[in-house]
Coordinates of C-alpha atoms in Angstrom, one line a residue:
M1282 CA 120.8 253.3 78.5
Q1283 CA 120.9 252.1 82.0
I1284 CA 120.8 253.9 85.3
G1285 CA 124.3 254.4 86.6
E1286 CA 126.0 254.4 83.2
V1287 CA 128.4 257.2 82.5
Y1288 CA 128.5 259.0 79.1
N1289 CA 131.3 261.1 77.6
D1290 CA 133.3 260.5 80.9
R1291 CA 131.0 263.1 82.5
F1292 CA 127.3 262.4 82.7
T1293 CA 125.9 259.7 85.0
V1294 CA 122.4 258.5 84.2
I1295 CA 120.0 258.8 87.2
R1296 CA 116.6 258.2 85.7
K1297 CA 114.5 258.4 82.5
L1298 CA 112.6 261.7 82.2
G1299 CA 110.6 260.9 79.1
W1300 CA 110.5 259.8 75.4
G1301 CA 109.2 260.9 72.1
H1302 CA 109.0 259.7 68.5
F1303 CA 112.8 260.1 67.8
S1304 CA 114.5 260.4 71.2
T1305 CA 114.6 259.7 74.9
V1306 CA 115.5 262.2 77.7
W1307 CA 117.4 261.2 80.8
Y1308 CA 118.1 263.0 84.1
C1309 CA 121.9 262.9 84.6
K1310 CA 124.5 264.2 87.1
D1311 CA 127.2 266.3 85.5
A1312 CA 130.6 265.3 87.1
E1313 CA 132.2 268.5 85.7
T1314 CA 129.9 271.0 87.3
G1315 CA 128.2 268.9 90.0
G1316 CA 124.8 270.0 88.6
F1317 CA 122.1 268.1 86.9
V1318 CA 121.2 268.0 83.2
A1319 CA 118.7 266.6 80.9
M1320 CA 120.4 264.4 78.3
K1321 CA 118.6 263.9 75.0
V1322 CA 119.5 260.7 73.2
Q1323 CA 118.6 260.6 69.5
K1324 CA 117.7 257.5 67.6
S1325 CA 120.4 256.4 65.3
A1326 CA 118.6 256.5 61.9
S1327 CA 120.2 259.0 59.5
H1328 CA 117.0 261.2 59.2
Y1329 CA 116.9 261.5 63.0
T1330 CA 120.6 262.4 63.1
D1331 CA 120.0 265.2 60.6
A1332 CA 117.3 266.6 62.9
A1333 CA 119.6 266.3 65.9
Y1334 CA 122.3 268.4 64.2
D1335 CA 119.7 271.0 63.3
E1336 CA 118.7 271.2 66.9
I1337 CA 122.3 271.4 68.1
D1338 CA 122.9 274.4 65.7
M1339 CA 119.7 276.1 67.0
L1340 CA 120.6 275.7 70.6
Q1341 CA 124.2 276.9 70.0
T1342 CA 122.8 280.0 68.3
A1343 CA 120.4 280.7 71.1
A1344 CA 123.2 280.4 73.7
E1345 CA 125.5 282.8 71.6
I1346 CA 122.7 285.4 71.4
A1347 CA 122.0 285.1 75.1
D1348 CA 125.7 285.5 75.9
R1349 CA 126.0 288.6 73.6
L1350 CA 122.9 290.2 75.1
K1351 CA 124.3 289.6 78.6
A1352 CA 127.7 291.0 77.7
E1353 CA 126.1 294.1 76.2
G1354 CA 124.0 294.6 79.4
T1355 CA 120.8 294.3 77.4
I1356 CA 119.6 291.5 79.6
A1357 CA 120.4 290.5 83.2
E1358 CA 121.5 287.0 84.1
D1359 CA 118.4 286.6 86.2
D1360 CA 116.2 287.3 83.1
L1361 CA 117.8 284.6 80.9
A1362 CA 115.4 281.8 80.3
V1363 CA 117.2 280.0 77.5
C1364 CA 117.7 276.3 77.3
R1365 CA 121.5 275.8 77.3
L1366 CA 123.4 273.1 75.4
V1367 CA 126.1 271.9 77.7
D1368 CA 127.7 269.3 75.5
H1369 CA 127.0 267.1 72.5
F1370 CA 128.7 263.8 71.5
A1371 CA 128.2 260.7 69.5
H1372 CA 127.9 257.3 71.2
Q1373 CA 128.4 253.9 69.6
G1374 CA 126.0 251.5 71.2
P1375 CA 124.5 248.0 70.5
N1376 CA 121.8 249.7 68.2
G1377 CA 124.2 251.8 66.3
K1378 CA 125.7 255.3 66.6
R1379 CA 123.7 257.7 68.6
E1380 CA 124.1 261.5 68.5

């Protein structure tokens, strides 16, 4: 990834936030909302991809529960402290397909 690159016709890379054993995290501008997001880029090996899909499922479930609690009036918007999955997509790059 390079600073200034645009991914999924939406996210412009501003700078690298950090890295771990199986991914890197980038600070990006979201063209759709005008806000900023952290974009996690998973390594392309299949066992890393499986872990990425598990994480996507978990984040989608957390968002659904938070939305349900908010709709029920169980929790106020200001009290929500849930990491939100904005989008997910696969990217074909020089080192393979990245999730």
